[in-house]
Amino acid sequence: MSLHFDNVSFTYPGAQHGIEAVTLSVTPGELLAVMGRSGSGKSTILRLTAGLLDGYRGRIAIDGRDVAGVPVWRREVGMVFQQYALFPHLNVLDNVAYGLRMRGIDAAKRRARALDMLERVGLAEHAGRRTTLLSGGQQQRVALARALAFEPKVLLLDEPLAALDAGIRQQLRDEIRTLQRACGATTLLVTHDQDEALSLADRVAVVDGGRVLQVDTPERLYEQPVSTQVARFVGHSSVMPGRVIANGTVDVSFALLSADTHVFRPGDQVEVLLRPEHVQPDPPANAVNRLAGRRAEVRYFGATCRYDFVPDSSQKPLLCEGRRLAEHAIAIDPEHLRVLPASASQFC
Ligand code: ADP
Ligand code: MG
């Protein structure tokens, strides 16, 4: 089943916040992550899909059909929230079977289906237990089994791992992926955690201020962000403000850098993006984009080091990464510099 948002805007009554002109498509069986910081409009997108909010502009379609006016219970969406939201008066099995009961499935069938789902999330032996006796990770597995048991058209996950400890979060992240693939559920996953978004999703929508900035595969978001604003959400980078002075050359105030500028014209204000792992330490004297300077702060991460390198005639350090540290100079292959339009507002 597919999910489409076509130019959807929504403002909370009496407030100025919500989402603005959101266009998104989730293809059948795809897992699309909606990533952005707190208050960026992620949950609003989910609530609109579920039918929990009224009065939006634009078009929302599930499986090609406009869902305007279709109530929550008829949209056939499965939902999992950060807080497990299980029914405390029902045991594990009855929680999972709940959606099936609502749909009038007979007792034997719903028991078999619920047990099958519990088997898949590794909790079959807990079927008769009270949910309050389960750990956070187990409760979230039950919530996932419950959301998928009635084979929803769309699965909506709102920061499902945010309340869990780091170890269990990692494990459940993999389990969600496996289960989602096995069930083939079209899924919208909301998260503020970039590791979660990049490792789980087929594609990621980066949202900020209620707007979608870019929808792309994790690889393309990282390698080809459309703006430095997006780049800041995905991995580490240094951003150098500059001006194109000739085709293939950018003046970044402390150096002239060779880079691909073909979409710009001389005189254009730009920002040059550098990923830390693309820095070559202590290159030969004739290397292109060679910057002499000095190494500053070093952060050790075992498999790699992240360190600052301050080019001569610049106060601002560039972030570098690698096992070998630069002493006196770095070089950057022009292919690895990404020249982007200067952003209207600078923020970190
Ligand atoms: P996120 O899930 O990305 O943290 P939300 O979608 O919940 O963000 O919220 C988007 C914006 O709408 C925020 O500015 C938030 O403060 C505002 N908002 C959310 N819920 C309500 C509400 N019920 N009434 C008024 N404003 C709200
Ligand atoms: Mg939210």
PDB file of C-alpha atoms in Angstrom, residues 73 76-77 87 90 92-118 145-152:
ATOM      1  CA  TRP A  73     -10.457   3.223  12.779  1.00  0.00           C
ATOM      2  CA  GLU A  76      -6.239   0.715   8.933  1.00  0.00           C
ATOM      3  CA  VAL A  77      -3.020   2.162  10.244  1.00  0.00           C
ATOM      4  CA  PHE A  87      -3.650  -1.794  27.719  1.00  0.00           C
ATOM      5  CA  LEU A  90      -5.191  -6.968  29.201  1.00  0.00           C
ATOM      6  CA  VAL A  92       0.147  -9.739  26.370  1.00  0.00           C
ATOM      7  CA  LEU A  93      -1.844 -11.969  24.028  1.00  0.00           C
ATOM      8  CA  ASP A  94      -5.039  -9.924  24.367  1.00  0.00           C
ATOM      9  CA  ASN A  95      -3.103  -6.726  23.709  1.00  0.00           C
ATOM     10  CA  VAL A  96      -1.826  -8.139  20.441  1.00  0.00           C
ATOM     11  CA  ALA A  97      -5.249  -9.553  19.539  1.00  0.00           C
ATOM     12  CA  TYR A  98      -7.034  -6.273  20.334  1.00  0.00           C
ATOM     13  CA  GLY A  99      -7.136  -4.905  16.783  1.00  0.00           C
ATOM     14  CA  LEU A 100      -8.374  -8.247  15.488  1.00  0.00           C
ATOM     15  CA  ARG A 101     -11.223  -8.299  18.019  1.00  0.00           C
ATOM     16  CA  MET A 102     -12.223  -4.796  16.939  1.00  0.00           C
ATOM     17  CA  ARG A 103     -12.423  -6.105  13.388  1.00  0.00           C
ATOM     18  CA  GLY A 104     -14.693  -8.967  14.356  1.00  0.00           C
ATOM     19  CA  ILE A 105     -12.198 -11.785  13.781  1.00  0.00           C
ATOM     20  CA  ASP A 106     -13.322 -14.925  15.654  1.00  0.00           C
ATOM     21  CA  ALA A 107     -11.592 -15.969  18.869  1.00  0.00           C
ATOM     22  CA  ALA A 108      -9.645 -18.957  17.535  1.00  0.00           C
ATOM     23  CA  LYS A 109      -8.299 -17.069  14.545  1.00  0.00           C
ATOM     24  CA  ARG A 110      -7.247 -14.031  16.543  1.00  0.00           C
ATOM     25  CA  ARG A 111      -5.503 -16.193  19.120  1.00  0.00           C
ATOM     26  CA  ALA A 112      -3.555 -17.993  16.380  1.00  0.00           C
ATOM     27  CA  ARG A 113      -2.637 -14.752  14.659  1.00  0.00           C
ATOM     28  CA  ALA A 114      -1.618 -13.030  17.917  1.00  0.00           C
ATOM     29  CA  LEU A 115       0.529 -16.013  18.906  1.00  0.00           C
ATOM     30  CA  ASP A 116       2.190 -15.967  15.498  1.00  0.00           C
ATOM     31  CA  MET A 117       3.018 -12.270  15.939  1.00  0.00           C
ATOM     32  CA  LEU A 118       4.351 -12.890  19.450  1.00  0.00           C
ATOM     33  CA  ALA A 145       3.182  -7.052  17.352  1.00  0.00           C
ATOM     34  CA  ARG A 146      -0.147  -5.391  18.179  1.00  0.00           C
ATOM     35  CA  ALA A 147       0.322  -2.766  15.468  1.00  0.00           C
ATOM     36  CA  LEU A 148       1.128  -5.365  12.816  1.00  0.00           C
ATOM     37  CA  ALA A 149      -1.293  -8.123  13.850  1.00  0.00           C
ATOM     38  CA  PHE A 150      -4.226  -6.866  11.778  1.00  0.00           C
ATOM     39  CA  GLU A 151      -2.050  -6.329   8.691  1.00  0.00           C
ATOM     40  CA  PRO A 152      -2.452  -2.552   8.545  1.00  0.00           C
TER      41      PRO A 152
END
